[in-house]
Short mmCIF file of C-alpha atoms (C1' of nucleotides) in Angstrom, two decimals:
data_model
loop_
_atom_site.label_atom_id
_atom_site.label_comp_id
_atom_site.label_asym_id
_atom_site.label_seq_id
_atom_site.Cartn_x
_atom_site.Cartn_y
_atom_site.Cartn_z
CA UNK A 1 -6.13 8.60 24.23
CA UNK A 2 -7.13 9.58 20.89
CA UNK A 3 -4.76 12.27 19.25
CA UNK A 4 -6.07 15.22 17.43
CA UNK A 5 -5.47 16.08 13.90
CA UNK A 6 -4.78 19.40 12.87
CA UNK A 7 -8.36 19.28 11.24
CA UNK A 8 -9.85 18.85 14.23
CA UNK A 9 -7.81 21.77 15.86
CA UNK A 10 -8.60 23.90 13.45
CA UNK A 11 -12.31 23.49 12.62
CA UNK A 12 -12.56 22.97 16.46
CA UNK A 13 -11.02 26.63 16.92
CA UNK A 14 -13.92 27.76 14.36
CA UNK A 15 -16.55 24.95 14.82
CA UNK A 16 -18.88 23.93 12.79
CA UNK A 17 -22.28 23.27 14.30
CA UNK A 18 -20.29 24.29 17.53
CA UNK A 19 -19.76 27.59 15.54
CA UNK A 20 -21.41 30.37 18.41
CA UNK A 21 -24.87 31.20 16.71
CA UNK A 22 -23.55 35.16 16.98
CA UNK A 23 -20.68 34.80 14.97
CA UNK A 24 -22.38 33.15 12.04
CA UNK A 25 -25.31 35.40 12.03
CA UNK A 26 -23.03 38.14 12.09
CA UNK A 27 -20.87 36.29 9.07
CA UNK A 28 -24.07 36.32 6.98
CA UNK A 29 -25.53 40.11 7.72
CA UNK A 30 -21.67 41.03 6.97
CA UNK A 31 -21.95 38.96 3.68
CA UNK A 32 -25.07 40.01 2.61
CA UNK A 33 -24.91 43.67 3.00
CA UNK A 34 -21.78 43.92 1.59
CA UNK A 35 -23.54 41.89 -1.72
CA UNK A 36 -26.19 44.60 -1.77
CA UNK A 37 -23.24 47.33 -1.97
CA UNK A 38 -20.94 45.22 -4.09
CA UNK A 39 -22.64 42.56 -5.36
CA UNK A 40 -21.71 42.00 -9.66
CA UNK A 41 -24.24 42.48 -11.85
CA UNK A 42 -23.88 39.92 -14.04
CA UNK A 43 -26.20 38.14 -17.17
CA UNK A 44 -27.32 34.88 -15.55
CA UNK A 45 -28.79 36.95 -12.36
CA UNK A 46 -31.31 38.48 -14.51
CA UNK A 47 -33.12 35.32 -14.69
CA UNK A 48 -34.74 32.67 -12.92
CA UNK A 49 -34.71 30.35 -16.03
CA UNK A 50 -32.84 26.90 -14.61
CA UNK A 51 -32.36 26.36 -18.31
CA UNK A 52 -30.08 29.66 -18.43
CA UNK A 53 -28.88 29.32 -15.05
CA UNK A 54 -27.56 26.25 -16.13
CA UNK A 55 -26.33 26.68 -18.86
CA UNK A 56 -23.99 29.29 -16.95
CA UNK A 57 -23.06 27.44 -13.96
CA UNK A 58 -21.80 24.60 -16.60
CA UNK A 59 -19.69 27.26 -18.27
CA UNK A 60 -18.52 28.55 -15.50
CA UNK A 61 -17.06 25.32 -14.62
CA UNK A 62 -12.91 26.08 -14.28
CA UNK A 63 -13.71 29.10 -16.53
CA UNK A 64 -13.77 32.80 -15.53
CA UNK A 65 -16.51 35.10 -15.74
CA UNK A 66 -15.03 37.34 -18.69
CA UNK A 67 -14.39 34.31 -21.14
CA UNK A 68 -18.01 33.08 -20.45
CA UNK A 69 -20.04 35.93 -20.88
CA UNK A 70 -19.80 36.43 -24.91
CA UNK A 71 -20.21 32.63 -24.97
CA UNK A 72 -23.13 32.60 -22.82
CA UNK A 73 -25.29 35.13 -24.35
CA UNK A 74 -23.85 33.27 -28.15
CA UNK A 75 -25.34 29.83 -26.41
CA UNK A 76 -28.68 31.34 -25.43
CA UNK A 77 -29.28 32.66 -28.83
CA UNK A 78 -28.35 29.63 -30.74
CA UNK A 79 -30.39 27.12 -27.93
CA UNK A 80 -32.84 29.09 -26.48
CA UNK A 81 -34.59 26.19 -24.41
CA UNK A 82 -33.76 22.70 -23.64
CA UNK A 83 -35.47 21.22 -26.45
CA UNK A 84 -34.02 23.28 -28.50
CA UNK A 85 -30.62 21.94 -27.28
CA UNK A 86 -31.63 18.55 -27.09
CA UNK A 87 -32.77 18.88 -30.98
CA UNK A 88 -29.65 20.01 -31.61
CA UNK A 89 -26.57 18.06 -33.90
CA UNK A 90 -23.62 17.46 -31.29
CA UNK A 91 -21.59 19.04 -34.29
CA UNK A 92 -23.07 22.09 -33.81
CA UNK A 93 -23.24 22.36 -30.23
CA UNK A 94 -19.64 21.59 -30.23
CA UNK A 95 -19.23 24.79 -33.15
CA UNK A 96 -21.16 27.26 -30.39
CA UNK A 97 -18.97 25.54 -28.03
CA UNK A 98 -15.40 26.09 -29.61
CA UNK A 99 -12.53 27.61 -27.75
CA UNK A 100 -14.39 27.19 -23.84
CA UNK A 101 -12.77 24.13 -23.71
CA UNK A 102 -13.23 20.93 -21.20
CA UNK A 103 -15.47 19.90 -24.01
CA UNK A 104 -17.10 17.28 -22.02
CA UNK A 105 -19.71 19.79 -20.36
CA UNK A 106 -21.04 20.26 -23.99
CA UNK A 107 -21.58 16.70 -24.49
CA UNK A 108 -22.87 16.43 -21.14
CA UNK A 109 -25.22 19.98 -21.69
CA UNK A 110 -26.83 17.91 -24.94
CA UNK A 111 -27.21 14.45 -23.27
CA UNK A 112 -28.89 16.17 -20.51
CA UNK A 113 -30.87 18.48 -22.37
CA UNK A 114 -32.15 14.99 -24.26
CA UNK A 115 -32.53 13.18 -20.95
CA UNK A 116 -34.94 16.02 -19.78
CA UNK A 117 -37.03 16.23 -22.93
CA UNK A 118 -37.52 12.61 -22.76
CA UNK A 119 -38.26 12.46 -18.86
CA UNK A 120 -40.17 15.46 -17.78
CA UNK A 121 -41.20 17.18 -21.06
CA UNK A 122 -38.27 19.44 -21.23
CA UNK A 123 -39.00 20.94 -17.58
CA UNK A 124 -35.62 21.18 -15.70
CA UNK A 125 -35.95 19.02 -12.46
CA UNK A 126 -36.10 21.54 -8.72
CA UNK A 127 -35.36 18.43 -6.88
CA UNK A 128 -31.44 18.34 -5.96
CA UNK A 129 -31.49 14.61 -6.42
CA UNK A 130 -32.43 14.54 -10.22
CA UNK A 131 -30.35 17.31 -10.61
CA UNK A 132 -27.39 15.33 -9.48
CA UNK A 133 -28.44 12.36 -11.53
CA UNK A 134 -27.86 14.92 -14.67
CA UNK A 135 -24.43 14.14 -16.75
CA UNK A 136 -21.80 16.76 -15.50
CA UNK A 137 -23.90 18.37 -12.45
CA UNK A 138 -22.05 17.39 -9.27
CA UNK A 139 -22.49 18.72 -6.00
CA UNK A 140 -21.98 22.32 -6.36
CA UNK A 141 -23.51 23.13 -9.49
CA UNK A 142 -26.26 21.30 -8.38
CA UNK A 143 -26.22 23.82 -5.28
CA UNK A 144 -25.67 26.70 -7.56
CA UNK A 145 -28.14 25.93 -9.95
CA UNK A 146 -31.07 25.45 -7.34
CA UNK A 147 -30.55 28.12 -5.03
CA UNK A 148 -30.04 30.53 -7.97
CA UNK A 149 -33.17 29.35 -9.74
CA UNK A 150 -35.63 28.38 -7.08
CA UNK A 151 -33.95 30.13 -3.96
CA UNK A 152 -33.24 26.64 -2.01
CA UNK A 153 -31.07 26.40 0.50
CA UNK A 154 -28.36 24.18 -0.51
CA UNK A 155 -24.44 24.71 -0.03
CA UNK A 156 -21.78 25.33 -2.67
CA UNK A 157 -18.10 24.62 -2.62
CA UNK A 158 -16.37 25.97 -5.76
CA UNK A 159 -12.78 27.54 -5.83
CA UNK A 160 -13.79 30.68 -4.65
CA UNK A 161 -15.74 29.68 -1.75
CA UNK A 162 -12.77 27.08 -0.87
CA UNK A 163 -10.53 29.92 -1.03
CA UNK A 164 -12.61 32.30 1.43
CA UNK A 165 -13.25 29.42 3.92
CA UNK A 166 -9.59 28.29 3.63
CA UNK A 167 -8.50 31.80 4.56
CA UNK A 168 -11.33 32.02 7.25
CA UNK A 169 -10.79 29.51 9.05
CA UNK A 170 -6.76 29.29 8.30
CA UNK A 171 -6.92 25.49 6.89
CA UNK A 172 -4.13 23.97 7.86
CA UNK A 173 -4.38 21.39 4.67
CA UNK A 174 -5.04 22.34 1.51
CA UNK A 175 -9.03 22.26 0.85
CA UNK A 176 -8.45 18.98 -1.15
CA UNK A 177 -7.49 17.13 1.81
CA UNK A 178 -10.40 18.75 3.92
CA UNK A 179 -13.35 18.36 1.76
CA UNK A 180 -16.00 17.14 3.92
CA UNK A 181 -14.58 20.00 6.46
CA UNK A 182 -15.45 22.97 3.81
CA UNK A 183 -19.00 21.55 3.55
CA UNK A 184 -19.93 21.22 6.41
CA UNK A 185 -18.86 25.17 7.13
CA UNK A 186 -20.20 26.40 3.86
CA UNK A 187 -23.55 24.53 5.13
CA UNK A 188 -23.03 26.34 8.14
CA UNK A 189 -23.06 29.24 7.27
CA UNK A 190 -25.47 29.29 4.45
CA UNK A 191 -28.28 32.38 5.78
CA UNK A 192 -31.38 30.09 5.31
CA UNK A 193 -33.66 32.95 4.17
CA UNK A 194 -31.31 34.02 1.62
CA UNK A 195 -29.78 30.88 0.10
CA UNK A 196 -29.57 32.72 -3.63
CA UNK A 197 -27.71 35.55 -2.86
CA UNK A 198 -25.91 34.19 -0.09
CA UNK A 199 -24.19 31.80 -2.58
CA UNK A 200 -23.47 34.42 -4.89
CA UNK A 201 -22.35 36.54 -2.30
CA UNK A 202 -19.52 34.38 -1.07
CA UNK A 203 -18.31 33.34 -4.91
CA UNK A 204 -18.31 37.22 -5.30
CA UNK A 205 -16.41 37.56 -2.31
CA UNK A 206 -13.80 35.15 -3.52
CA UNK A 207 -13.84 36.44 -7.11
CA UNK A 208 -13.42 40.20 -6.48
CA UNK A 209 -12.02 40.65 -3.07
CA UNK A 210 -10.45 37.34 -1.49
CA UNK A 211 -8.46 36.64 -4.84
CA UNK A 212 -5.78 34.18 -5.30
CA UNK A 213 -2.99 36.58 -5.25
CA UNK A 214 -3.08 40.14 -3.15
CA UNK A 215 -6.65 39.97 -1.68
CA UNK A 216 -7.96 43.44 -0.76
CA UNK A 217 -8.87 42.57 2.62
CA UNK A 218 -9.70 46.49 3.31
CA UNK A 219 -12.51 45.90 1.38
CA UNK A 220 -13.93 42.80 2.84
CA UNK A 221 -16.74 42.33 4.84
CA UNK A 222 -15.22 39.38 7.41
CA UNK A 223 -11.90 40.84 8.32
CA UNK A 224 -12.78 40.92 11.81
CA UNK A 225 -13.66 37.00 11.68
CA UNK A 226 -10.86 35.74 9.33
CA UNK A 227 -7.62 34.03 10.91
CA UNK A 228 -5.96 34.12 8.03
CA UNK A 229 -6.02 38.12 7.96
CA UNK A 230 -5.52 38.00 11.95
CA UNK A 231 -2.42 36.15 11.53
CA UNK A 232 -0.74 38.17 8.27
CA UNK A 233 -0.79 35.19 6.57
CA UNK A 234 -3.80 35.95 3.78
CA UNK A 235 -1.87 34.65 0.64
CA UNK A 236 -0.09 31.41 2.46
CA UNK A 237 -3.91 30.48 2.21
CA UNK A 238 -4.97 28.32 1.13
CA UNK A 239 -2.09 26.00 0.95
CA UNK A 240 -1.41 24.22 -2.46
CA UNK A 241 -1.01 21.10 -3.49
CA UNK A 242 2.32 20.14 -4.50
CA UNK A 243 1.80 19.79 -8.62
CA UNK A 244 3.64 16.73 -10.46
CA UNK A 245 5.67 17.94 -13.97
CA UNK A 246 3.74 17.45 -17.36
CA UNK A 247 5.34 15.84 -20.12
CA UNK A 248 6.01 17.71 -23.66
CA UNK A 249 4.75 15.28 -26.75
CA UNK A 250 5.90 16.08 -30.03
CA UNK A 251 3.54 16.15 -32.79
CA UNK A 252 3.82 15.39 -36.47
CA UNK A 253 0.49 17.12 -38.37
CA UNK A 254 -0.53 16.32 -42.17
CA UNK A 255 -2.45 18.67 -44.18
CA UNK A 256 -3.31 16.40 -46.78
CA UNK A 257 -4.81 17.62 -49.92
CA UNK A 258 -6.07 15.94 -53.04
CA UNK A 259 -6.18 16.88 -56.39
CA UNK A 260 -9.62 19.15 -56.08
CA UNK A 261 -7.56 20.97 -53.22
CA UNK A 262 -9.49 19.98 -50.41
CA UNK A 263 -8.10 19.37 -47.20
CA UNK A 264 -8.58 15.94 -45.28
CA UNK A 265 -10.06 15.72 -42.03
CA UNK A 266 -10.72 13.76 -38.84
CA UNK A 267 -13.18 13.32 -36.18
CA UNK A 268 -12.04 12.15 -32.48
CA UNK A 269 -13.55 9.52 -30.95
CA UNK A 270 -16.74 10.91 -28.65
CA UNK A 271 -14.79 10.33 -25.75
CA UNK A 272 -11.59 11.39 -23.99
CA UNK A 273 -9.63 14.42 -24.76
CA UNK A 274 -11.34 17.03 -27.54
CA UNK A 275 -13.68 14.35 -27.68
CA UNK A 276 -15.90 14.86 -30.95
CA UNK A 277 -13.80 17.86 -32.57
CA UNK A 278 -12.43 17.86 -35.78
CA UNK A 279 -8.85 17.68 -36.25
CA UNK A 280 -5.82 17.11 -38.96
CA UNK A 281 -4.49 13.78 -38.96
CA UNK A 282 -0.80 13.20 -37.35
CA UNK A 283 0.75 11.54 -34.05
CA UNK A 284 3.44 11.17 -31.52
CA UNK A 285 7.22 11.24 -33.35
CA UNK A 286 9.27 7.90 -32.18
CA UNK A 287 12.40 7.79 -30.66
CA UNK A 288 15.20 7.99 -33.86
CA UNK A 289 12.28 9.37 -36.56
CA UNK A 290 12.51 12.26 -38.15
CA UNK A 291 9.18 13.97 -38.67
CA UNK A 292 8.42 13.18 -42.29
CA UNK A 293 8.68 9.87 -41.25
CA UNK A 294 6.41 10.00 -38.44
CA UNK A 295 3.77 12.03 -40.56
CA UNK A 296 3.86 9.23 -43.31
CA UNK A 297 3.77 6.37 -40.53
CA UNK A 298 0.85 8.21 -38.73
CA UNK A 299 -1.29 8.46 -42.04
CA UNK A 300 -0.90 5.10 -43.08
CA UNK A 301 -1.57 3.96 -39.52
CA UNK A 302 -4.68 5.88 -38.72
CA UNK A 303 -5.98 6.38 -42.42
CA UNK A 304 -4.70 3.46 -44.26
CA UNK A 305 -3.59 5.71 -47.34
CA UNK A 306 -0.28 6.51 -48.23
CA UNK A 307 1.07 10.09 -48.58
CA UNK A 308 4.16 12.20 -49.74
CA UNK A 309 5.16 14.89 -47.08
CA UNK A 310 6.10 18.23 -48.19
CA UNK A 311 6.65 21.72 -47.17
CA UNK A 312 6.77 22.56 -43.18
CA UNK A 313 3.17 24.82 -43.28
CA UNK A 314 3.31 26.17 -39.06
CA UNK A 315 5.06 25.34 -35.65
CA UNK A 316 2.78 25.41 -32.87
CA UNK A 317 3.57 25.17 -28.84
CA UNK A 318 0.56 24.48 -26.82
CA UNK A 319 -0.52 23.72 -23.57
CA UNK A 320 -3.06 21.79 -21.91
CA UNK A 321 -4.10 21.14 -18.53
CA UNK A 322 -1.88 17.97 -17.85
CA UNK A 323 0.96 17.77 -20.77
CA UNK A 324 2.59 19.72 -23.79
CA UNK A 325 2.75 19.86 -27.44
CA UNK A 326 4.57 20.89 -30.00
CA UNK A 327 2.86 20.70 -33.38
CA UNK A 328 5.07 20.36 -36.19
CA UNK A 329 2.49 20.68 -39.17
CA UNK A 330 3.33 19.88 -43.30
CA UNK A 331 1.78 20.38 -46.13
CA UNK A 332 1.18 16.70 -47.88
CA UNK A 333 0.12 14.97 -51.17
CA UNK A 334 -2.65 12.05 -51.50
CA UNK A 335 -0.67 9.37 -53.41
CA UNK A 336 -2.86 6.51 -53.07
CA UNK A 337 -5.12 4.08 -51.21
CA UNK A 338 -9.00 5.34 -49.84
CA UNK A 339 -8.72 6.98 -46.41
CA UNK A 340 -10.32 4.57 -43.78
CA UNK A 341 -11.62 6.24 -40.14
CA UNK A 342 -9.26 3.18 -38.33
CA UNK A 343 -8.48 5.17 -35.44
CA UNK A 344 -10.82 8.11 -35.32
CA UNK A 345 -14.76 8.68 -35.79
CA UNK A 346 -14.92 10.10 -38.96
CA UNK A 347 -13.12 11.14 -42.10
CA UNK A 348 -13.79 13.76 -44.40
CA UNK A 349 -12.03 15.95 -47.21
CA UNK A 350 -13.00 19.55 -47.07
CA UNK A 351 -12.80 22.61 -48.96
CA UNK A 352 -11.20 25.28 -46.90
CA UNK A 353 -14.28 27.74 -46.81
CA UNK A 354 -16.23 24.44 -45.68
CA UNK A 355 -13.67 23.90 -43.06
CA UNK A 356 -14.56 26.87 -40.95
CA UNK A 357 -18.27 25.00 -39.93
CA UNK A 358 -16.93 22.05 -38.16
CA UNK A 359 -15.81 22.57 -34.52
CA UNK A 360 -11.96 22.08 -33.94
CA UNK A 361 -9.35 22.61 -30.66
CA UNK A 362 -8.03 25.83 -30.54
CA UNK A 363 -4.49 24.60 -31.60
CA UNK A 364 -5.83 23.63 -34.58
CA UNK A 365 -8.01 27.16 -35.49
CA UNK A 366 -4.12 28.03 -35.73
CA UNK A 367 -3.44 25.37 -38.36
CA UNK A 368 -6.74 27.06 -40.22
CA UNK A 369 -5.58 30.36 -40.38
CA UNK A 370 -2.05 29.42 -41.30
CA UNK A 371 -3.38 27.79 -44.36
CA UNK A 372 -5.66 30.36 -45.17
CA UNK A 373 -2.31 33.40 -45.05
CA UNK A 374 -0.79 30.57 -47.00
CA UNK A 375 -3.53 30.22 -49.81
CA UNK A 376 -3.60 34.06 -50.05
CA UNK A 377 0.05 33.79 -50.87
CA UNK A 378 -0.44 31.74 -53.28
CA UNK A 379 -3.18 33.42 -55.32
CA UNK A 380 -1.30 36.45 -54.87
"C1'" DA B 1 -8.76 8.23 -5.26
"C1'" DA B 2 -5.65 10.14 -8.32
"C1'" DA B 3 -5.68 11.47 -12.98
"C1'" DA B 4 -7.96 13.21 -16.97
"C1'" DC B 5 -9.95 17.04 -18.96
"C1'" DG B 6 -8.90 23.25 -22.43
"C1'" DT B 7 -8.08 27.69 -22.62
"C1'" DG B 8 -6.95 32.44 -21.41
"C1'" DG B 9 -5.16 35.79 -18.34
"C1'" DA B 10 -2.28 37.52 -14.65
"C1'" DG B 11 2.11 38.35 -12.57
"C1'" DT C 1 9.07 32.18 -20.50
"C1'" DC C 2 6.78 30.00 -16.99
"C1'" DT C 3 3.68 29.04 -13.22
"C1'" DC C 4 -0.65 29.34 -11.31
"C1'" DC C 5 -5.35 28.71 -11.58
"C1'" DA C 6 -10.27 29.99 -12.77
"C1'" DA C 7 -18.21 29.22 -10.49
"C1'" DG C 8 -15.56 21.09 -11.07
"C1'" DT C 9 -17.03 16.48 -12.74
"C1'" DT C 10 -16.04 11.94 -14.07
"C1'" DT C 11 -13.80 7.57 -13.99
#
DNA sequence: AAAACGTGGAG
DNA sequence: TCTCCAAGTTT
């Protein structure tokens, strides 16, 4: 006797391909007239470019509508076509790129814009397989990016649509643990005629109506077919995964400057966190250090030059996705030696107007604009 | 397969 | 202040 999971029980109480033909169809005409009514008009739907279509689905990536827009429209101006992306120094797609974060999908944006130009002339691909072969397309933005551009009818599963299926079909897991589950429904009940705007449709569902916290469910279109609504239970849904604690790191920062006042500079490794930003030299203070101590340690580590540490310059807390930092940033003085890139990409000592062209982590555009307040200070 | 990977806004 | 999480992908 084979025992049923709760998966089963619940996607069985929906079903899937089991799903009555009536109550999909009526799912989709719902759906898609509601779109019509309250559909958003937004920058990326006025085009059937794949390159701009794209280019926003990346973005969109983790990222909400409002922040992406200005950046967007910024991109599209700057790299107006693929090869004009893949022509492009990294450097300065990172600069467009600056403050989006999860700088990875503009790494992977250029090496795929290059990939294209080299392999099909700078066409972007309409089959879903060479789509998925791109660096930092997976399933859904593959989906989104296809049925946007060339109306084909393949499924998406982003937060939004997890969200709207969780609550429809009151997942009993949350949608991590039910992946292959949420694909097969959104699959489902994908309206084959109307693959574009039934994808947008359902992310616009989940982005304006069936939001994370107090969903307007008098305003949505599939009430009558959603269990969590039937049950009272819309914002139990879906259920979250239980979230380990993030360390806090603190930081000791140099501003080093020489004796023609610039400023010295490093760039991260390609790879790995802020991968290819600019930055100001520092590390992680040890147990029993005191921060001067760490700043000098961390210089002569990572630059091979020795340094006297001076006046505190800015504090900065900051957060990112999985730890902390505190950024305890000083002013410091080039004594000797000739800085060596040991543990980073790059070195380079700037002026502070040239500073403002390189691309650098948003805790650091903090360090920038200290120093410039400070400068004006000192003039003054 | 769990962890890495940014930032901004909402409550 | 703090937690959650937003049009996810990669390793």
């Amino acid at each position: 006797m084979v025992r049923r999971s709760n998966l089963d029980l619940t996607f069985s109480s929906v079903g899937s391909s089991s799903l009555p033909n009536f109550a999909v169809k009526s799912l989709q005409t719902t759906l898609l007239n509601w779109y019509d009514q309250q559909g958003r008009d937004l920058p990326w739907r006025n085009t059937r470019d794949p390159y701009a279509i794209w280019v926003s689905e990346i973005m969109l990536q983790q990222t909400q509508v409002k922040t992406v827009i200005p950046y967007y429209e910024r991109w599209l101006q700057a790299f107006p076509t693929v090869s004009d992306l893949a022509q492009a120094e990294l450097d300065r797609v990172l600069k467009v790129w600056q403050g989006l974060g999860y700088y990875a999908r503009a790494r992977n944006l250029h090496k795929a814009a290059q990939e294209i130009t080299r392999n099909s002339n700078g066409i972007f691909p309409s089959n879903v397989e060479q789509v998925l072969a791109l660096p930092g397309i997976g399933r859904t933005t593959a989906g989104g990016i296809l049925s946007a551009a060339f109306n084909q009818p393949l499924p998406i599963l982003d937060g939004n649509v997890k969200r709207v299926l969780a609550r429809l079909i009151a997942l009993e897991v949350p949608p991590a643990k039910a992946l292959n589950l949420l694909w097969q429904l959104s699959e489902t009940l994908l309206e084959p005629e109307h693959p574009r705007d039934f994808n947008q449709a359902l992310m616009d569902l989940g982005a304006t109506v069936c939001t994370p916290k107090n969903p307007e469910c008098d305003r949505c279109p599939w009430t009558f077919q959603c269990q969590a609504y039937h049950l009272g239970q819309q914002s139990n849904f879906p259920m979250r995964e239980t979230s380990a604690p993030i360390p806090h790191k603190f930081i000791g920062v140099a501003v080093i400057w020489n004796e023609a006042q610039q400023i010295l500079i490093d760039k991260r490794h390609p790879e790995g966190l802020l991968g290819g930003l600019w930055e100001f030299p520092g590390g992680k203070v040890e147990a029993g250090e005191t921060l001067a101590e760490c700043i000098k340690r961390e210089i002569q580590e990572e630059l091979g030059i020795e340094i006297a540490v001076g006046d505190h310059l800015i504090t900065i807390e900051h957060a990112y996705t999985h730890f902390r930092v505190t950024l305890n940033v000083y002013h410091c003085q080039h004594i000797n030696g000739i800085p060596q890139p040991i543990e980073c990409e790059e070195i380079r000592w700037v002026t502070l107007e040239e500073i403002e062209s390189y691309p650098f982590p948003k805790a650091n555009i903090q360090i920038i604009e200290a120093l410039k307040t400070f400068v004006a200070s000192q003039v003054s």
